[in-house]
Each structure stands twice: as structure tokens, then as C-alpha cells.
Amino acid sequence: ERELRERAILDASAEALLLCDASGLVLSANEAASARFGRKPGDIQGARLEDILPRGERGETLALLETAIVAGSSSRRELRRGERWYEQELRPVSGEKEGSGLAVLYERDVTEQKEILEQERAAKERWQRSFDAIGDAMLVIDEGFRIIQHNDALCRILGEEGDFTGRTCYELIHGTGAPPDFCVCEVSL
């Protein structure tokens, strides 16, 4: 019954999980791993990693497996298969003697996260282009008068190129160590 519970926990994970020995022999795998690597659940156990993984990934994955087992350290990488992105991590199994043991290969599909990050990056880029299209100097500051974002017009007005993010507006614009008495930003904050 304990074995069934443990198997149920493993199979409930959306991450592909492979327990491997130092030679790359798969000792155990969950259903997600079977589906990810296109194998029947019974066929993946007892297979070798080099027979399961796509050709271009085998060498590096086996080297990371060796590092996990021999050095006892985890490693992580991102890789792409077709249109999908995966985060792959190899971790030594705790409790095993260093260099003698086992490692777990975790693999998670991160395609949606990468797509969201790309959409966010594109939106920031569009926003900055719109911000830069404004002819007047514009800047966004935080409560400490530090510049969070500025447009190109500010650079032109100041006669300086560069990123002023993190500098204070009073230092940059007024050349002072504190906001001047007439500072409209101080009133609005």
C-alpha cells in the first residue's frame, strides 16, 4: 500500500521525474516522464537515458548527471524541443554516499512562462517607444525621487545620452543634493 501511495504522488506531478543511477540507467519514472519522452510507463524503467533523450541533449545531460552524482551538486538548464521550452534539473538523491549514488532528473514544461515573459518584454518595449515619442521630457520617479523610467527627450534636453534610472531627479536636473523648495515633484508626492 505504501508503494501505491508513493507511486500516486509521483504520477500526480506534471513534472517529468526520472530516478537514474550513475550509468544513466532509469530506475524509476513517473507517468509525465513516460508521456514526455514518448514511452509506455513500463518501457521507460530499465531504459538508458541516452536511449530516451533526443540526440542533441544526450551528452550534456549525461555530463550533468555525472556532476550530480560525483560532486553531489544540482544543476539546472533550459532547453527547447520543437516549439516547447523545458527547465531540466538534475539533483543528487540525498542520503546517498557522494559518488556512489543516484540522481533525479526533473523536467518541467516552461513554455507558457516563457511566452508570458516575452509578451511582457514586448509590452515594455512598446510602452518605451510610446514614451520616447513624446517630445517633452518625461520621467517617472519613486517616493525617494529616484528615476524609474525616462524618455529620450530628457536626454536631449540635458545634452547627455544614457540611462538615468536610479539617479535622483534633483541631482540630475537641478544639480542639488536634495529637492529644491520649488520642486513640483515634492508637492505631488
mmCIF file with all atom_site columns, C-alpha atoms in Angstrom:
data_model
loop_
_atom_site.group_PDB
_atom_site.id
_atom_site.type_symbol
_atom_site.label_atom_id
_atom_site.label_alt_id
_atom_site.label_comp_id
_atom_site.label_asym_id
_atom_site.label_entity_id
_atom_site.label_seq_id
_atom_site.pdbx_PDB_ins_code
_atom_site.Cartn_x
_atom_site.Cartn_y
_atom_site.Cartn_z
_atom_site.occupancy
_atom_site.B_iso_or_equiv
_atom_site.pdbx_formal_charge
_atom_site.auth_seq_id
_atom_site.auth_comp_id
_atom_site.auth_asym_id
_atom_site.auth_atom_id
_atom_site.pdbx_PDB_model_num
ATOM 1   C CA . GLU A 1 1   ? 0.000  0.000  0.000   1.00 0.00 ? 1   GLU A CA 1
ATOM 2   C CA . ARG A 1 2   ? 2.862  2.394  0.780   1.00 0.00 ? 2   ARG A CA 1
ATOM 3   C CA . GLU A 1 3   ? 4.336  1.763  -2.660  1.00 0.00 ? 3   GLU A CA 1
ATOM 4   C CA . LEU A 1 4   ? 0.978  2.557  -4.283  1.00 0.00 ? 4   LEU A CA 1
ATOM 5   C CA . ARG A 1 5   ? 0.752  5.840  -2.367  1.00 0.00 ? 5   ARG A CA 1
ATOM 6   C CA . GLU A 1 6   ? 4.288  6.810  -3.369  1.00 0.00 ? 6   GLU A CA 1
ATOM 7   C CA . ARG A 1 7   ? 3.546  5.926  -6.991  1.00 0.00 ? 7   ARG A CA 1
ATOM 8   C CA . ALA A 1 8   ? 0.335  8.000  -6.874  1.00 0.00 ? 8   ALA A CA 1
ATOM 9   C CA . ILE A 1 9   ? 2.286  11.000 -5.582  1.00 0.00 ? 9   ILE A CA 1
ATOM 10  C CA . LEU A 1 10  ? 4.900  10.674 -8.326  1.00 0.00 ? 10  LEU A CA 1
ATOM 11  C CA . ASP A 1 11  ? 2.290  10.238 -11.033 1.00 0.00 ? 11  ASP A CA 1
ATOM 12  C CA . ALA A 1 12  ? 0.307  13.248 -9.814  1.00 0.00 ? 12  ALA A CA 1
ATOM 13  C CA . SER A 1 13  ? 3.205  15.522 -10.744 1.00 0.00 ? 13  SER A CA 1
ATOM 14  C CA . ALA A 1 14  ? 3.115  17.360 -14.071 1.00 0.00 ? 14  ALA A CA 1
ATOM 15  C CA . GLU A 1 15  ? 6.917  17.383 -13.982 1.00 0.00 ? 15  GLU A CA 1
ATOM 16  C CA . ALA A 1 16  ? 8.738  14.536 -15.653 1.00 0.00 ? 16  ALA A CA 1
ATOM 17  C CA . LEU A 1 17  ? 10.689 12.669 -12.967 1.00 0.00 ? 17  LEU A CA 1
ATOM 18  C CA . LEU A 1 18  ? 13.375 10.081 -13.677 1.00 0.00 ? 18  LEU A CA 1
ATOM 19  C CA . LEU A 1 19  ? 15.444 8.366  -10.985 1.00 0.00 ? 19  LEU A CA 1
ATOM 20  C CA . CYS A 1 20  ? 18.776 7.364  -12.521 1.00 0.00 ? 20  CYS A CA 1
ATOM 21  C CA . ASP A 1 21  ? 21.951 5.678  -11.430 1.00 0.00 ? 21  ASP A CA 1
ATOM 22  C CA . ALA A 1 22  ? 25.469 6.810  -12.351 1.00 0.00 ? 22  ALA A CA 1
ATOM 23  C CA . SER A 1 23  ? 25.435 4.861  -15.621 1.00 0.00 ? 23  SER A CA 1
ATOM 24  C CA . GLY A 1 24  ? 22.279 6.632  -16.796 1.00 0.00 ? 24  GLY A CA 1
ATOM 25  C CA . LEU A 1 25  ? 20.003 3.653  -16.171 1.00 0.00 ? 25  LEU A CA 1
ATOM 26  C CA . VAL A 1 26  ? 16.439 4.748  -15.368 1.00 0.00 ? 26  VAL A CA 1
ATOM 27  C CA . LEU A 1 27  ? 15.405 3.026  -12.154 1.00 0.00 ? 27  LEU A CA 1
ATOM 28  C CA . SER A 1 28  ? 12.019 4.703  -11.858 1.00 0.00 ? 28  SER A CA 1
ATOM 29  C CA . ALA A 1 29  ? 9.908  7.187  -13.794 1.00 0.00 ? 29  ALA A CA 1
ATOM 30  C CA . ASN A 1 30  ? 6.523  8.809  -13.417 1.00 0.00 ? 30  ASN A CA 1
ATOM 31  C CA . GLU A 1 31  ? 3.732  8.957  -15.989 1.00 0.00 ? 31  GLU A CA 1
ATOM 32  C CA . ALA A 1 32  ? 4.673  12.504 -17.009 1.00 0.00 ? 32  ALA A CA 1
ATOM 33  C CA . ALA A 1 33  ? 8.168  11.289 -17.951 1.00 0.00 ? 33  ALA A CA 1
ATOM 34  C CA . SER A 1 34  ? 6.703  8.453  -19.982 1.00 0.00 ? 34  SER A CA 1
ATOM 35  C CA . ALA A 1 35  ? 4.464  10.878 -21.861 1.00 0.00 ? 35  ALA A CA 1
ATOM 36  C CA . ARG A 1 36  ? 7.228  13.493 -22.305 1.00 0.00 ? 36  ARG A CA 1
ATOM 37  C CA . PHE A 1 37  ? 9.654  11.014 -23.821 1.00 0.00 ? 37  PHE A CA 1
ATOM 38  C CA . GLY A 1 38  ? 7.052  9.090  -25.800 1.00 0.00 ? 38  GLY A CA 1
ATOM 39  C CA . ARG A 1 39  ? 7.397  5.803  -23.956 1.00 0.00 ? 39  ARG A CA 1
ATOM 40  C CA . LYS A 1 40  ? 4.955  3.478  -22.286 1.00 0.00 ? 40  LYS A CA 1
ATOM 41  C CA . PRO A 1 41  ? 5.279  3.638  -18.481 1.00 0.00 ? 41  PRO A CA 1
ATOM 42  C CA . GLY A 1 42  ? 6.647  0.094  -18.306 1.00 0.00 ? 42  GLY A CA 1
ATOM 43  C CA . ASP A 1 43  ? 9.171  0.703  -21.099 1.00 0.00 ? 43  ASP A CA 1
ATOM 44  C CA . ILE A 1 44  ? 10.934 3.695  -19.621 1.00 0.00 ? 44  ILE A CA 1
ATOM 45  C CA . GLN A 1 45  ? 12.044 1.953  -16.428 1.00 0.00 ? 45  GLN A CA 1
ATOM 46  C CA . GLY A 1 46  ? 15.197 -0.016 -17.204 1.00 0.00 ? 46  GLY A CA 1
ATOM 47  C CA . ALA A 1 47  ? 15.980 2.092  -20.281 1.00 0.00 ? 47  ALA A CA 1
ATOM 48  C CA . ARG A 1 48  ? 19.132 4.190  -20.556 1.00 0.00 ? 48  ARG A CA 1
ATOM 49  C CA . LEU A 1 49  ? 18.984 7.995  -20.625 1.00 0.00 ? 49  LEU A CA 1
ATOM 50  C CA . GLU A 1 50  ? 20.901 8.076  -23.901 1.00 0.00 ? 50  GLU A CA 1
ATOM 51  C CA . ASP A 1 51  ? 18.141 5.958  -25.470 1.00 0.00 ? 51  ASP A CA 1
ATOM 52  C CA . ILE A 1 52  ? 15.346 8.190  -24.136 1.00 0.00 ? 52  ILE A CA 1
ATOM 53  C CA . LEU A 1 53  ? 16.662 11.704 -24.670 1.00 0.00 ? 53  LEU A CA 1
ATOM 54  C CA . PRO A 1 54  ? 16.751 13.469 -28.043 1.00 0.00 ? 54  PRO A CA 1
ATOM 55  C CA . ARG A 1 55  ? 20.184 13.197 -29.707 1.00 0.00 ? 55  ARG A CA 1
ATOM 56  C CA . GLY A 1 56  ? 21.226 16.823 -29.188 1.00 0.00 ? 56  GLY A CA 1
ATOM 57  C CA . GLU A 1 57  ? 20.635 16.646 -25.420 1.00 0.00 ? 57  GLU A CA 1
ATOM 58  C CA . ARG A 1 58  ? 22.301 13.370 -24.519 1.00 0.00 ? 58  ARG A CA 1
ATOM 59  C CA . GLY A 1 59  ? 25.891 14.458 -23.989 1.00 0.00 ? 59  GLY A CA 1
ATOM 60  C CA . GLU A 1 60  ? 25.186 17.463 -21.796 1.00 0.00 ? 60  GLU A CA 1
ATOM 61  C CA . THR A 1 61  ? 22.514 15.670 -19.766 1.00 0.00 ? 61  THR A CA 1
ATOM 62  C CA . LEU A 1 62  ? 24.819 12.725 -19.082 1.00 0.00 ? 62  LEU A CA 1
ATOM 63  C CA . ALA A 1 63  ? 27.606 15.127 -18.051 1.00 0.00 ? 63  ALA A CA 1
ATOM 64  C CA . LEU A 1 64  ? 25.183 16.907 -15.681 1.00 0.00 ? 64  LEU A CA 1
ATOM 65  C CA . LEU A 1 65  ? 24.106 13.510 -14.299 1.00 0.00 ? 65  LEU A CA 1
ATOM 66  C CA . GLU A 1 66  ? 27.722 12.668 -13.568 1.00 0.00 ? 66  GLU A CA 1
ATOM 67  C CA . THR A 1 67  ? 28.219 16.044 -11.846 1.00 0.00 ? 67  THR A CA 1
ATOM 68  C CA . ALA A 1 68  ? 25.113 15.492 -9.736  1.00 0.00 ? 68  ALA A CA 1
ATOM 69  C CA . ILE A 1 69  ? 26.275 12.085 -8.596  1.00 0.00 ? 69  ILE A CA 1
ATOM 70  C CA . VAL A 1 70  ? 30.048 12.547 -8.317  1.00 0.00 ? 70  VAL A CA 1
ATOM 71  C CA . ALA A 1 71  ? 30.145 16.121 -6.995  1.00 0.00 ? 71  ALA A CA 1
ATOM 72  C CA . GLY A 1 72  ? 26.818 15.943 -5.209  1.00 0.00 ? 72  GLY A CA 1
ATOM 73  C CA . SER A 1 73  ? 25.653 19.220 -6.732  1.00 0.00 ? 73  SER A CA 1
ATOM 74  C CA . SER A 1 74  ? 22.489 20.151 -8.573  1.00 0.00 ? 74  SER A CA 1
ATOM 75  C CA . SER A 1 75  ? 22.401 21.733 -11.996 1.00 0.00 ? 75  SER A CA 1
ATOM 76  C CA . ARG A 1 76  ? 19.681 23.401 -13.994 1.00 0.00 ? 76  ARG A CA 1
ATOM 77  C CA . ARG A 1 77  ? 19.270 24.384 -17.627 1.00 0.00 ? 77  ARG A CA 1
ATOM 78  C CA . GLU A 1 78  ? 16.629 25.413 -20.119 1.00 0.00 ? 78  GLU A CA 1
ATOM 79  C CA . LEU A 1 79  ? 16.249 23.617 -23.396 1.00 0.00 ? 79  LEU A CA 1
ATOM 80  C CA . ARG A 1 80  ? 13.968 23.708 -26.375 1.00 0.00 ? 80  ARG A CA 1
ATOM 81  C CA . ARG A 1 81  ? 12.326 20.802 -28.140 1.00 0.00 ? 81  ARG A CA 1
ATOM 82  C CA . GLY A 1 82  ? 10.388 21.879 -31.179 1.00 0.00 ? 82  GLY A CA 1
ATOM 83  C CA . GLU A 1 83  ? 8.018  24.625 -30.065 1.00 0.00 ? 83  GLU A CA 1
ATOM 84  C CA . ARG A 1 84  ? 8.225  23.757 -26.344 1.00 0.00 ? 84  ARG A CA 1
ATOM 85  C CA . TRP A 1 85  ? 10.655 25.012 -23.677 1.00 0.00 ? 85  TRP A CA 1
ATOM 86  C CA . TYR A 1 86  ? 11.692 22.897 -20.696 1.00 0.00 ? 86  TYR A CA 1
ATOM 87  C CA . GLU A 1 87  ? 13.577 23.532 -17.488 1.00 0.00 ? 87  GLU A CA 1
ATOM 88  C CA . GLN A 1 88  ? 15.645 20.487 -16.663 1.00 0.00 ? 88  GLN A CA 1
ATOM 89  C CA . GLU A 1 89  ? 17.245 19.938 -13.279 1.00 0.00 ? 89  GLU A CA 1
ATOM 90  C CA . LEU A 1 90  ? 19.446 17.121 -12.078 1.00 0.00 ? 90  LEU A CA 1
ATOM 91  C CA . ARG A 1 91  ? 19.734 16.672 -8.310  1.00 0.00 ? 91  ARG A CA 1
ATOM 92  C CA . PRO A 1 92  ? 21.649 14.111 -6.311  1.00 0.00 ? 92  PRO A CA 1
ATOM 93  C CA . VAL A 1 93  ? 19.476 11.922 -4.143  1.00 0.00 ? 93  VAL A CA 1
ATOM 94  C CA . SER A 1 94  ? 20.099 12.913 -0.547  1.00 0.00 ? 94  SER A CA 1
ATOM 95  C CA . GLY A 1 95  ? 21.198 10.192 1.786   1.00 0.00 ? 95  GLY A CA 1
ATOM 96  C CA . GLU A 1 96  ? 23.349 8.539  -0.871  1.00 0.00 ? 96  GLU A CA 1
ATOM 97  C CA . LYS A 1 97  ? 27.103 8.483  -0.335  1.00 0.00 ? 97  LYS A CA 1
ATOM 98  C CA . GLU A 1 98  ? 28.885 11.030 -2.519  1.00 0.00 ? 98  GLU A CA 1
ATOM 99  C CA . GLY A 1 99  ? 29.856 9.494  -5.847  1.00 0.00 ? 99  GLY A CA 1
ATOM 100 C CA . SER A 1 100 ? 28.032 6.224  -5.276  1.00 0.00 ? 100 SER A CA 1
ATOM 101 C CA . GLY A 1 101 ? 24.517 7.008  -5.958  1.00 0.00 ? 101 GLY A CA 1
ATOM 102 C CA . LEU A 1 102 ? 21.530 8.220  -7.666  1.00 0.00 ? 102 LEU A CA 1
ATOM 103 C CA . ALA A 1 103 ? 20.168 11.391 -9.132  1.00 0.00 ? 103 ALA A CA 1
ATOM 104 C CA . VAL A 1 104 ? 16.733 12.604 -10.076 1.00 0.00 ? 104 VAL A CA 1
ATOM 105 C CA . LEU A 1 105 ? 16.124 14.341 -13.376 1.00 0.00 ? 105 LEU A CA 1
ATOM 106 C CA . TYR A 1 106 ? 13.226 16.802 -13.055 1.00 0.00 ? 106 TYR A CA 1
ATOM 107 C CA . GLU A 1 107 ? 11.864 18.321 -16.203 1.00 0.00 ? 107 GLU A CA 1
ATOM 108 C CA . ARG A 1 108 ? 9.148  20.966 -16.291 1.00 0.00 ? 108 ARG A CA 1
ATOM 109 C CA . ASP A 1 109 ? 7.445  22.499 -19.314 1.00 0.00 ? 109 ASP A CA 1
ATOM 110 C CA . VAL A 1 110 ? 8.018  26.259 -19.041 1.00 0.00 ? 110 VAL A CA 1
ATOM 111 C CA . THR A 1 111 ? 6.660  27.235 -22.452 1.00 0.00 ? 111 THR A CA 1
ATOM 112 C CA . GLU A 1 112 ? 3.755  29.281 -21.077 1.00 0.00 ? 112 GLU A CA 1
ATOM 113 C CA . GLN A 1 113 ? 6.018  31.137 -18.642 1.00 0.00 ? 113 GLN A CA 1
ATOM 114 C CA . LYS A 1 114 ? 8.464  31.977 -21.445 1.00 0.00 ? 114 LYS A CA 1
ATOM 115 C CA . GLU A 1 115 ? 5.596  33.177 -23.638 1.00 0.00 ? 115 GLU A CA 1
ATOM 116 C CA . ILE A 1 116 ? 4.302  35.409 -20.836 1.00 0.00 ? 116 ILE A CA 1
ATOM 117 C CA . LEU A 1 117 ? 7.792  36.835 -20.274 1.00 0.00 ? 117 LEU A CA 1
ATOM 118 C CA . GLU A 1 118 ? 8.124  37.514 -23.999 1.00 0.00 ? 118 GLU A CA 1
ATOM 119 C CA . GLN A 1 119 ? 4.735  39.249 -24.071 1.00 0.00 ? 119 GLN A CA 1
ATOM 120 C CA . GLU A 1 120 ? 5.769  41.319 -21.059 1.00 0.00 ? 120 GLU A CA 1
ATOM 121 C CA . ARG A 1 121 ? 9.068  42.258 -22.711 1.00 0.00 ? 121 ARG A CA 1
ATOM 122 C CA . ALA A 1 122 ? 7.265  43.257 -25.931 1.00 0.00 ? 122 ALA A CA 1
ATOM 123 C CA . ALA A 1 123 ? 4.719  45.332 -23.965 1.00 0.00 ? 123 ALA A CA 1
ATOM 124 C CA . LYS A 1 124 ? 7.539  47.144 -22.107 1.00 0.00 ? 124 LYS A CA 1
ATOM 125 C CA . GLU A 1 125 ? 9.258  47.820 -25.406 1.00 0.00 ? 125 GLU A CA 1
ATOM 126 C CA . ARG A 1 126 ? 6.040  49.204 -26.934 1.00 0.00 ? 126 ARG A CA 1
ATOM 127 C CA . TRP A 1 127 ? 5.484  51.371 -23.863 1.00 0.00 ? 127 TRP A CA 1
ATOM 128 C CA . GLN A 1 128 ? 9.038  52.738 -24.020 1.00 0.00 ? 128 GLN A CA 1
ATOM 129 C CA . ARG A 1 129 ? 8.682  53.532 -27.748 1.00 0.00 ? 129 ARG A CA 1
ATOM 130 C CA . SER A 1 130 ? 5.441  55.407 -26.991 1.00 0.00 ? 130 SER A CA 1
ATOM 131 C CA . PHE A 1 131 ? 7.083  57.192 -24.073 1.00 0.00 ? 131 PHE A CA 1
ATOM 132 C CA . ASP A 1 132 ? 10.059 58.155 -26.264 1.00 0.00 ? 132 ASP A CA 1
ATOM 133 C CA . ALA A 1 133 ? 7.721  59.517 -28.976 1.00 0.00 ? 133 ALA A CA 1
ATOM 134 C CA . ILE A 1 134 ? 6.597  62.278 -26.598 1.00 0.00 ? 134 ILE A CA 1
ATOM 135 C CA . GLY A 1 135 ? 8.581  65.403 -27.435 1.00 0.00 ? 135 GLY A CA 1
ATOM 136 C CA . ASP A 1 136 ? 8.589  66.766 -23.875 1.00 0.00 ? 136 ASP A CA 1
ATOM 137 C CA . ALA A 1 137 ? 10.972 65.428 -21.247 1.00 0.00 ? 137 ALA A CA 1
ATOM 138 C CA . MET A 1 138 ? 9.155  62.876 -19.135 1.00 0.00 ? 138 MET A CA 1
ATOM 139 C CA . LEU A 1 139 ? 10.285 60.841 -16.192 1.00 0.00 ? 139 LEU A CA 1
ATOM 140 C CA . VAL A 1 140 ? 8.728  58.531 -13.659 1.00 0.00 ? 140 VAL A CA 1
ATOM 141 C CA . ILE A 1 141 ? 10.119 58.750 -10.132 1.00 0.00 ? 141 ILE A CA 1
ATOM 142 C CA . ASP A 1 142 ? 9.591  56.870 -6.897  1.00 0.00 ? 142 ASP A CA 1
ATOM 143 C CA . GLU A 1 143 ? 8.958  58.366 -3.440  1.00 0.00 ? 143 GLU A CA 1
ATOM 144 C CA . GLY A 1 144 ? 12.702 58.842 -2.961  1.00 0.00 ? 144 GLY A CA 1
ATOM 145 C CA . PHE A 1 145 ? 12.909 60.949 -6.139  1.00 0.00 ? 145 PHE A CA 1
ATOM 146 C CA . ARG A 1 146 ? 14.834 58.171 -7.890  1.00 0.00 ? 146 ARG A CA 1
ATOM 147 C CA . ILE A 1 147 ? 14.185 57.893 -11.612 1.00 0.00 ? 147 ILE A CA 1
ATOM 148 C CA . ILE A 1 148 ? 12.385 54.684 -12.511 1.00 0.00 ? 148 ILE A CA 1
ATOM 149 C CA . GLN A 1 149 ? 11.985 55.476 -16.194 1.00 0.00 ? 149 GLN A CA 1
ATOM 150 C CA . HIS A 1 150 ? 12.587 58.385 -18.550 1.00 0.00 ? 150 HIS A CA 1
ATOM 151 C CA . ASN A 1 151 ? 12.178 59.178 -22.214 1.00 0.00 ? 151 ASN A CA 1
ATOM 152 C CA . ASP A 1 152 ? 14.700 60.172 -24.881 1.00 0.00 ? 152 ASP A CA 1
ATOM 153 C CA . ALA A 1 153 ? 13.582 63.820 -24.739 1.00 0.00 ? 153 ALA A CA 1
ATOM 154 C CA . LEU A 1 154 ? 15.070 64.094 -21.240 1.00 0.00 ? 154 LEU A CA 1
ATOM 155 C CA . CYS A 1 155 ? 18.437 63.010 -22.653 1.00 0.00 ? 155 CYS A CA 1
ATOM 156 C CA . ARG A 1 156 ? 18.198 65.601 -25.427 1.00 0.00 ? 156 ARG A CA 1
ATOM 157 C CA . ILE A 1 157 ? 17.290 68.403 -23.023 1.00 0.00 ? 157 ILE A CA 1
ATOM 158 C CA . LEU A 1 158 ? 20.116 67.503 -20.633 1.00 0.00 ? 158 LEU A CA 1
ATOM 159 C CA . GLY A 1 159 ? 22.541 67.021 -23.521 1.00 0.00 ? 159 GLY A CA 1
ATOM 160 C CA . GLU A 1 160 ? 23.548 63.626 -22.125 1.00 0.00 ? 160 GLU A CA 1
ATOM 161 C CA . GLU A 1 161 ? 22.992 60.165 -23.505 1.00 0.00 ? 161 GLU A CA 1
ATOM 162 C CA . GLY A 1 162 ? 22.442 57.219 -21.246 1.00 0.00 ? 162 GLY A CA 1
ATOM 163 C CA . ASP A 1 163 ? 20.192 55.598 -18.744 1.00 0.00 ? 163 ASP A CA 1
ATOM 164 C CA . PHE A 1 164 ? 19.463 57.763 -15.737 1.00 0.00 ? 164 PHE A CA 1
ATOM 165 C CA . THR A 1 165 ? 17.493 55.066 -13.941 1.00 0.00 ? 165 THR A CA 1
ATOM 166 C CA . GLY A 1 166 ? 18.320 55.021 -10.239 1.00 0.00 ? 166 GLY A CA 1
ATOM 167 C CA . ARG A 1 167 ? 19.661 58.578 -10.113 1.00 0.00 ? 167 ARG A CA 1
ATOM 168 C CA . THR A 1 168 ? 17.680 61.252 -8.305  1.00 0.00 ? 168 THR A CA 1
ATOM 169 C CA . CYS A 1 169 ? 15.838 63.824 -10.364 1.00 0.00 ? 169 CYS A CA 1
ATOM 170 C CA . TYR A 1 170 ? 17.038 66.748 -8.210  1.00 0.00 ? 170 TYR A CA 1
ATOM 171 C CA . GLU A 1 171 ? 20.673 65.746 -8.682  1.00 0.00 ? 171 GLU A CA 1
ATOM 172 C CA . LEU A 1 172 ? 20.251 65.256 -12.433 1.00 0.00 ? 172 LEU A CA 1
ATOM 173 C CA . ILE A 1 173 ? 18.021 68.224 -13.252 1.00 0.00 ? 173 ILE A CA 1
ATOM 174 C CA . HIS A 1 174 ? 18.848 70.797 -10.558 1.00 0.00 ? 174 HIS A CA 1
ATOM 175 C CA . GLY A 1 175 ? 22.355 69.698 -9.615  1.00 0.00 ? 175 GLY A CA 1
ATOM 176 C CA . THR A 1 176 ? 21.450 69.676 -5.916  1.00 0.00 ? 176 THR A CA 1
ATOM 177 C CA . GLY A 1 177 ? 21.739 67.169 -3.085  1.00 0.00 ? 177 GLY A CA 1
ATOM 178 C CA . ALA A 1 178 ? 18.062 67.496 -2.144  1.00 0.00 ? 178 ALA A CA 1
ATOM 179 C CA . PRO A 1 179 ? 14.826 68.600 -3.791  1.00 0.00 ? 179 PRO A CA 1
ATOM 180 C CA . PRO A 1 180 ? 14.756 72.421 -4.129  1.00 0.00 ? 180 PRO A CA 1
ATOM 181 C CA . ASP A 1 181 ? 11.983 74.405 -2.415  1.00 0.00 ? 181 ASP A CA 1
ATOM 182 C CA . PHE A 1 182 ? 10.210 74.989 -5.729  1.00 0.00 ? 182 PHE A CA 1
ATOM 183 C CA . CYS A 1 183 ? 10.143 71.264 -6.670  1.00 0.00 ? 183 CYS A CA 1
ATOM 184 C CA . VAL A 1 184 ? 6.738  70.316 -8.051  1.00 0.00 ? 184 VAL A CA 1
ATOM 185 C CA . CYS A 1 185 ? 7.542  66.656 -7.562  1.00 0.00 ? 185 CYS A CA 1
ATOM 186 C CA . GLU A 1 186 ? 7.928  67.105 -3.811  1.00 0.00 ? 186 GLU A CA 1
ATOM 187 C CA . VAL A 1 187 ? 4.492  68.721 -3.644  1.00 0.00 ? 187 VAL A CA 1
ATOM 188 C CA . SER A 1 188 ? 2.877  65.955 -5.693  1.00 0.00 ? 188 SER A CA 1
ATOM 189 C CA . LEU A 1 189 ? 4.467  63.093 -3.777  1.00 0.00 ? 189 LEU A CA 1
#
